PDB file of C-alpha atoms in Angstrom:
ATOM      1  CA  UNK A 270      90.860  70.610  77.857  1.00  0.00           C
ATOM      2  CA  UNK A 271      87.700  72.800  77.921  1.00  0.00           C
ATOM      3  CA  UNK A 272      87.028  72.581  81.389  1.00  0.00           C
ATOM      4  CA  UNK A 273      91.126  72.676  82.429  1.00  0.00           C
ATOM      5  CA  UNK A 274      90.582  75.848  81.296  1.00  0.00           C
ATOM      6  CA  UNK A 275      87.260  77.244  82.573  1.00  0.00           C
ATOM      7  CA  UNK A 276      88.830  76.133  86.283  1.00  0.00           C
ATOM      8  CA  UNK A 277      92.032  77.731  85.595  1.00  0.00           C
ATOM      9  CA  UNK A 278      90.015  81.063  84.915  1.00  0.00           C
ATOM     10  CA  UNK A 279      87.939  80.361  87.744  1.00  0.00           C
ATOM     11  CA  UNK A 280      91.051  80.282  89.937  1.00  0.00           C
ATOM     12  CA  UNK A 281      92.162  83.455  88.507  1.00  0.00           C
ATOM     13  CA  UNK A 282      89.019  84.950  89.216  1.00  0.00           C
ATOM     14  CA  UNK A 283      89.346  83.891  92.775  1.00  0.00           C
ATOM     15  CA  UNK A 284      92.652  85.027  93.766  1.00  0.00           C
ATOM     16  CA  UNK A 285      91.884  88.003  92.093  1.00  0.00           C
ATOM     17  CA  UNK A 286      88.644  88.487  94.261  1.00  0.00           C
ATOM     18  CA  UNK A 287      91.063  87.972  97.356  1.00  0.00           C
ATOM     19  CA  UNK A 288      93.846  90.436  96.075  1.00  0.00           C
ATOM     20  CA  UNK A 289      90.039  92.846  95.392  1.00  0.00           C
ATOM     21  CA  UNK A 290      88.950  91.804  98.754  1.00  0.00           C
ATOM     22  CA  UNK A 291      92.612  92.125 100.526  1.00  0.00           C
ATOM     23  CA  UNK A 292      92.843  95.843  99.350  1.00  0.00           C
ATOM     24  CA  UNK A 293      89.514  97.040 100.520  1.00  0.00           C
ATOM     25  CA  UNK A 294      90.571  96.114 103.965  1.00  0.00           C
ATOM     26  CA  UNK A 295      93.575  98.140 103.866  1.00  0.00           C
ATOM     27  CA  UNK A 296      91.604 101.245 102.238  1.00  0.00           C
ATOM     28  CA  UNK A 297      89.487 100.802 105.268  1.00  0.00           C
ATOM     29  CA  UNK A 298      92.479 100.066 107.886  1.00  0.00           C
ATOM     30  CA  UNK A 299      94.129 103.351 106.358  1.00  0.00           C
ATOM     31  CA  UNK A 300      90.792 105.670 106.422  1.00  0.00           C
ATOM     32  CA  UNK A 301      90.080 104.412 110.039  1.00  0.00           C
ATOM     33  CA  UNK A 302      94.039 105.104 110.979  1.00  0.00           C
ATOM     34  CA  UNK A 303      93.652 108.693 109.651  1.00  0.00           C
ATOM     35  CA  UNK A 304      90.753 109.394 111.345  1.00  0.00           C
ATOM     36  CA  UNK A 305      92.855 108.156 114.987  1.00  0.00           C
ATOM     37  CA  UNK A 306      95.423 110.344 114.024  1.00  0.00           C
ATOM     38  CA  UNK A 307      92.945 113.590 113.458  1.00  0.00           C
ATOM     39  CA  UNK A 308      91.630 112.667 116.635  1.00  0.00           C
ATOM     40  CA  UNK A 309      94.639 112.330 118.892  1.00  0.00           C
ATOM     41  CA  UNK A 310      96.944 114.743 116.500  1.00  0.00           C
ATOM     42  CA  UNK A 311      97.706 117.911 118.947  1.00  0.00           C
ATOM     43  CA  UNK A 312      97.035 116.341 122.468  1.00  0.00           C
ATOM     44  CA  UNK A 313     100.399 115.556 123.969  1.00  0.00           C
ATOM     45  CA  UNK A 314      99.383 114.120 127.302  1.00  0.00           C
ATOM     46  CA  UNK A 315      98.037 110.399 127.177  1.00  0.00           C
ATOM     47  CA  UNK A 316      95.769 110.721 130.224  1.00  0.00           C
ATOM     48  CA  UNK A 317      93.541 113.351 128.858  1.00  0.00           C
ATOM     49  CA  UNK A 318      89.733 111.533 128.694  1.00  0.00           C
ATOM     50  CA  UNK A 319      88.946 110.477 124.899  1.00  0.00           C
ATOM     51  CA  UNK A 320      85.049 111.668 125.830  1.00  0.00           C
ATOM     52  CA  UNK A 321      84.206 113.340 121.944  1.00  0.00           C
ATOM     53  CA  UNK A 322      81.580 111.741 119.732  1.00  0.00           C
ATOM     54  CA  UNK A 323      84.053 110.835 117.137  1.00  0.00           C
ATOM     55  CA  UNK A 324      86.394 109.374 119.577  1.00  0.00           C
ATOM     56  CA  UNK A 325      83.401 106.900 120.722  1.00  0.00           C
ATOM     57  CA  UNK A 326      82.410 106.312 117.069  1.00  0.00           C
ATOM     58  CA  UNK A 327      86.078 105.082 116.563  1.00  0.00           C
ATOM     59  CA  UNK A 328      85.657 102.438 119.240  1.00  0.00           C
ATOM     60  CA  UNK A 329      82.695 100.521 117.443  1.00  0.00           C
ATOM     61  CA  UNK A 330      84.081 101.180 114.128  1.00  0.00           C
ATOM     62  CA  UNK A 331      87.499  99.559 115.478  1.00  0.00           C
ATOM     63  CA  UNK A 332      85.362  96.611 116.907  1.00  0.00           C
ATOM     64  CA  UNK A 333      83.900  95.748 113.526  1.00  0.00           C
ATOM     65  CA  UNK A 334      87.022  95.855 111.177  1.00  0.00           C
ATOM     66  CA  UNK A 335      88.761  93.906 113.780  1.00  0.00           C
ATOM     67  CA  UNK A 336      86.694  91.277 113.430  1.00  0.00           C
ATOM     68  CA  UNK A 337      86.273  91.253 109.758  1.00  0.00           C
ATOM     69  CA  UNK A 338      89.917  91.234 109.217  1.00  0.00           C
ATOM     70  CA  UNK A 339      91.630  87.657 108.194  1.00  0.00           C
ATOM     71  CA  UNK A 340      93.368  85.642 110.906  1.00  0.00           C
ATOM     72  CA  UNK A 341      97.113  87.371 110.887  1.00  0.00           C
ATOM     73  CA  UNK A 342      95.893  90.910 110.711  1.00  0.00           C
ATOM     74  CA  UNK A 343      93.230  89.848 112.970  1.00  0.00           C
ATOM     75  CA  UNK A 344      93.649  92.483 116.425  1.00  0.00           C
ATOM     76  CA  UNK A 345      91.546  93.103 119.902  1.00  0.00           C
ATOM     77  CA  UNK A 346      89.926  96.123 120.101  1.00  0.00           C
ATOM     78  CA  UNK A 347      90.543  97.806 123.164  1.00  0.00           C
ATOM     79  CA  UNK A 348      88.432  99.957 125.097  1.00  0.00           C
ATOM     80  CA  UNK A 349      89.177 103.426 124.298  1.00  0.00           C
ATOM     81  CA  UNK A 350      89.493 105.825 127.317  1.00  0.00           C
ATOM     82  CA  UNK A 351      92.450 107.986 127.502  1.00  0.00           C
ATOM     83  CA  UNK A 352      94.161 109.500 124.604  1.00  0.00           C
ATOM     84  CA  UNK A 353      96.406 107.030 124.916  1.00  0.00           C
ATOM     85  CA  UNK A 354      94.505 104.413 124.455  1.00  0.00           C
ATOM     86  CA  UNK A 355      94.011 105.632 120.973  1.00  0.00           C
ATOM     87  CA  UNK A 356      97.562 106.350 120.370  1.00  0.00           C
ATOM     88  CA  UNK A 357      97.542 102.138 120.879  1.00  0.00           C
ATOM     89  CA  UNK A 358      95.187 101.905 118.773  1.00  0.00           C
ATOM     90  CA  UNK A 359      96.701 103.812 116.246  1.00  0.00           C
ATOM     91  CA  UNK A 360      99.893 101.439 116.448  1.00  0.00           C
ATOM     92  CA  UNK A 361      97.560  98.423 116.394  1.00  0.00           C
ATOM     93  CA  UNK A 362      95.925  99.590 113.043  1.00  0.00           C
ATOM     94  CA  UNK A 363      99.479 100.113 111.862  1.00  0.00           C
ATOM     95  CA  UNK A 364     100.199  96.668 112.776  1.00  0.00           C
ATOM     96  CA  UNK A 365      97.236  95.328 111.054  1.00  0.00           C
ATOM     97  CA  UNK A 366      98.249  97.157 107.689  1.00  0.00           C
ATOM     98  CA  UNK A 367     101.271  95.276 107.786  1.00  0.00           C
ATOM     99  CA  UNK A 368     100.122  92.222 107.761  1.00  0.00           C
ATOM    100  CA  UNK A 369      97.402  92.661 105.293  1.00  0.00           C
ATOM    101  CA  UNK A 370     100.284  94.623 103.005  1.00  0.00           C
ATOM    102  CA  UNK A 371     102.162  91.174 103.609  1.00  0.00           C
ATOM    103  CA  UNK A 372      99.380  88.946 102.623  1.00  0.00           C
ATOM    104  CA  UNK A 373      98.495  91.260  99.722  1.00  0.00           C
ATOM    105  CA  UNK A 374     101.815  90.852  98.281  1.00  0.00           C
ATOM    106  CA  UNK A 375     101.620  86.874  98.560  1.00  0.00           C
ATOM    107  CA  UNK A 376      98.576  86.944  96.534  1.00  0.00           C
ATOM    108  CA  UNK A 377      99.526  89.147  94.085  1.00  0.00           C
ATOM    109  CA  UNK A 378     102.314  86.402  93.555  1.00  0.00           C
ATOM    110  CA  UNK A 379      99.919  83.719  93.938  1.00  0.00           C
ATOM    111  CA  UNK A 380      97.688  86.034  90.796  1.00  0.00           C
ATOM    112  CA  UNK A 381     100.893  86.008  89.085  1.00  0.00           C
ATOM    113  CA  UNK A 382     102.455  82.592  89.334  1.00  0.00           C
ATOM    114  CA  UNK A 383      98.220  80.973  88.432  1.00  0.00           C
ATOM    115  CA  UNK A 384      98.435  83.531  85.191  1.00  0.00           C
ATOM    116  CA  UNK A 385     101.704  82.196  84.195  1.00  0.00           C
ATOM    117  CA  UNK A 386     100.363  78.894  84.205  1.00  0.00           C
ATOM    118  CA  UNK A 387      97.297  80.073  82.573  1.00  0.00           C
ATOM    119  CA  UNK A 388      99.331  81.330  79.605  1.00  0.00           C
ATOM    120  CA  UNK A 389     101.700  78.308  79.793  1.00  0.00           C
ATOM    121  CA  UNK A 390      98.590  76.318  79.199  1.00  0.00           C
ATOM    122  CA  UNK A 391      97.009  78.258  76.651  1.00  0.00           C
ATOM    123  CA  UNK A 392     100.595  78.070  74.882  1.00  0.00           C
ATOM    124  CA  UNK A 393     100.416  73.708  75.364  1.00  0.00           C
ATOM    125  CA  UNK A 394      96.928  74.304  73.905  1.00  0.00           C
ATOM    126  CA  UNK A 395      97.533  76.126  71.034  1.00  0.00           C
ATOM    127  CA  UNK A 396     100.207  74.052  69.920  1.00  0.00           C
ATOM    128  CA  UNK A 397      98.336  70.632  70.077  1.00  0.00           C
ATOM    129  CA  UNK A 398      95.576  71.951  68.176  1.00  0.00           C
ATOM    130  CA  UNK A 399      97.888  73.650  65.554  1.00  0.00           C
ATOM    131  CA  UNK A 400      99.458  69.568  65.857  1.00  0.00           C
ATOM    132  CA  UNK A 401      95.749  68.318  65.264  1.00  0.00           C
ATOM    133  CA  UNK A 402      95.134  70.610  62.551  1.00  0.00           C
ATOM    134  CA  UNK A 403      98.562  69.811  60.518  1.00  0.00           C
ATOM    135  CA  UNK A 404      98.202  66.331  60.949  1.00  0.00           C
ATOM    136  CA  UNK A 405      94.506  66.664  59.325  1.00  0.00           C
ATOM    137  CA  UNK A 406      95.809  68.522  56.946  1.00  0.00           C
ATOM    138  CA  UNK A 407      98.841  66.213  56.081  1.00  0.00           C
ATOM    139  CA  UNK A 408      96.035  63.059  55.710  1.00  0.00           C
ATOM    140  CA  UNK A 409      94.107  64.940  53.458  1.00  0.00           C
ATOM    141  CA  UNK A 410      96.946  65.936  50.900  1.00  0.00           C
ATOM    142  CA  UNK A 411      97.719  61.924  51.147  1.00  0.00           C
ATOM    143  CA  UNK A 412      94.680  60.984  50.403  1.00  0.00           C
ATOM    144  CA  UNK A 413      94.114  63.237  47.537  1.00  0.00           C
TER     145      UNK A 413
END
């Protein structure tokens, strides 16, 4: 019963290191998506060049969250060109967060539903050994 529960707390500790891990990636998605819109807020016209130093740090920034993202939130990053091209981007990002908001909400179920049975098993637990204990108890008034 010892070791039920040291893996039941060391599945709680995973999921919880996803849902830890999960949320990171959307801090990051949402810094990364407000930094797109500073750059692109005030142009109107899509075919202006996207030649400032920010605009090119974006693009290898974009590259490596894209690929460190989990398989549904998973995107390509495009070349970025044009102001408009970072407008797309910007919609991709928003795409992204989406999905990871989805898959954070599925683990925060999955953290629920594994504590529930965590403290559904502690419960079973605690009332076998409070069964153990009475019974010992009840043998030792007979035998006195």
């Amino acid at each position: 019963l010892a070791e039920a529960s040291k893996d039941a707390q060391a599945d709680l500790k995973t999921i919880m290191d996803g849902v830890k891990a999960i949320n990171n990636q959307k801090e990051q998605l949402r810094k990364l998506m407000n930094e797109v819109g500073q750059e692109h807020s005030g142009t109107q016209k899509g075919d202006l060049p996207c030649t400032s130093p920010n605009c090119r740090a974006l693009e290898g920034r974009l590259r490596t969250l894209a690929a460190q993202l989990p398989g549904k939130a998973r995107f390509t990053a495009p070349p970025i060109a044009t102001m408009g091209d970072l407008a797309g981007v910007e919609d991709k990002l928003k795409g992204a967060l989406d999905s990871m908001s989805e898959m954070g909400e599925m683990e925060s179920l999955r953290l629920q539903m594994a504590m529930d049975r965590m403290s559904k098993f502690m419960s079973a637990l605690s009332n076998i050994e409070k069964k153990i204990s009475d019974t010992s108890d009840a043998i030792i008034t007979n035998l006195k």
